[in-house]
Amino acid sequence: MDKLAILGGTPVRETPIYYGHQYIDDADVAAVASVLHSDYLTTGPKVEQLEQALCLLTGAYYAAAVSNGTAALHAACYAAGIGPGDEVITTPMTFAASANCVLYCGGTPVFADIDPRTYNISPARIREKITTKTKAVVAVDFTGQPAQLDEIRTICREYNLLLIEDAAHSIGSRFSGQPVGCIADLTCFSFHPVKTITGGEGGAVLTNSVELNEKLLLFRTHCITRNPAQMQKESEGAWYYEQIGLGPNYRLTDFQAALVSSQLEKLDQFASRRKEIVCRYNDVFSEMPEIVVQQEIPQADTVRHLYLLHLHLEQLQCTRKEFFDALAAENVVPNVHYIPVYYHPYYQQLGYKRGLCPVAERLYERILSLPLYYGMTDADVESVITAVKKVVQFYRK
């Protein structure tokens, strides 16, 4: 079927717009080019410079740059000592990496339901899931809004649990005036192209613990050390090193680090534009009974990575898929974030069943992600709004 036949007429936009897109300027290109012309493409000075910049941005004492956001989560679980028999509580409303990192270390993910207003993991549901096997909580800052970190941190201290903050969405956000990155025991960033800043790929783990940081730095380089204090034998010479554990190669290249560092210099303007777009969306959609606007907790100052269109399907004569397809036919191409982690066949094979987190499952059936990124023009924003209004009007009861 011709996509124009879905609603009829000419699409709102001539060209498609998607939910996310990187912004690269001449300064970014120059930063990468300078590394390509240098002596070091990897294991050079740019990685350490990025780590210092992340500490300056967040107030964290230490930062360990790694190859991507999933590597950051895996490294965090390793540093936290997660292993067989350990349970780690997390949310199902996230990308699978937030739970996979637990499995990589031999632990067991335990899914706690979400707050129906903010879509972040519910502290009350976390408390219900704690057992004698619980060792940590992976709290995800879904869409960029920090989780209820004060309450979750209190729970973690009460039960002697480590708090790992999956901040893949939330670089630049603040909680109770503090930058994301200095609050949790371990905070994980992602620099994927659809995030607020990018390195193509890349990630980082931030912590205030020297002990945890030493584990992170060791883990990202095969658990190989040249530090005499960590070696079991006396060094045989300048070439000597020892592998003292089992770790992957999660190093970040110097040209990626240079790109992330250059992007960090634009974080304030990236954040400001994203907030402008979110305000415009909220102003319009909060007046439409067919749409539920995601609520923000008063402690949060959020730089959103995603803008969710939460459909009040009782007010519409369509399914989420029909709405999705109609919006795409207007050349406003949405996405869905996320399929609940335990819906995936791999998790079903592990014994997880649907029905574990009914609030998250109900939300999944009703959400779309709209375009939200720095490079959107005002005309782009208005075309998204016009398309949503057109589809809502067509399906309105």
XYZ file of N, CA, C and O in Angstrom, residues 276-288 293 307 385 389:
68
model
N 14.733 23.399 24.846
C 13.787 24.229 24.095
C 12.776 23.369 23.336
O 11.576 23.654 23.344
N 13.277 22.338 22.692
C 12.395 21.466 21.911
C 11.423 20.731 22.832
O 10.223 20.632 22.545
N 11.930 20.229 23.954
C 11.064 19.526 24.909
C 9.974 20.459 25.435
O 8.805 20.071 25.553
N 10.332 21.693 25.754
C 9.337 22.660 26.241
C 8.262 22.906 25.198
O 7.063 22.987 25.531
N 8.669 23.028 23.947
C 7.686 23.252 22.880
C 6.760 22.053 22.737
O 5.533 22.209 22.643
N 7.330 20.855 22.734
C 6.503 19.648 22.666
C 5.533 19.592 23.851
O 4.329 19.330 23.682
N 6.058 19.816 25.055
C 5.217 19.715 26.252
C 4.077 20.732 26.229
O 2.944 20.418 26.623
N 4.367 21.947 25.791
C 3.336 22.984 25.737
C 2.162 22.558 24.861
O 0.994 22.791 25.210
N 2.478 21.944 23.738
C 1.427 21.530 22.797
C 0.743 20.257 23.262
O -0.494 20.176 23.338
N 1.533 19.244 23.594
C 0.951 17.921 23.859
C 0.228 17.852 25.195
O -0.679 17.019 25.368
N 0.605 18.698 26.148
C -0.098 18.692 27.427
C -1.536 19.183 27.288
O -2.361 18.944 28.182
N -1.849 19.864 26.184
C -3.211 20.346 25.936
C -4.051 19.337 25.167
O -5.226 19.598 24.903
N -3.459 18.191 24.825
C -4.168 17.186 24.017
C -4.528 15.993 24.896
O -3.640 15.309 25.403
N 1.828 13.386 28.925
C 3.170 13.952 28.955
C 3.951 13.366 30.123
O 3.458 13.320 31.259
N 12.357 11.921 23.569
C 11.044 12.480 23.892
C 10.002 11.421 23.560
O 9.828 11.032 22.403
N 5.151 18.414 15.268
C 3.909 18.722 15.983
C 2.711 18.645 15.044
O 1.666 18.066 15.395
N -0.492 16.115 15.414
C -1.864 16.634 15.455
C -2.719 16.030 14.350
O -3.892 15.684 14.561
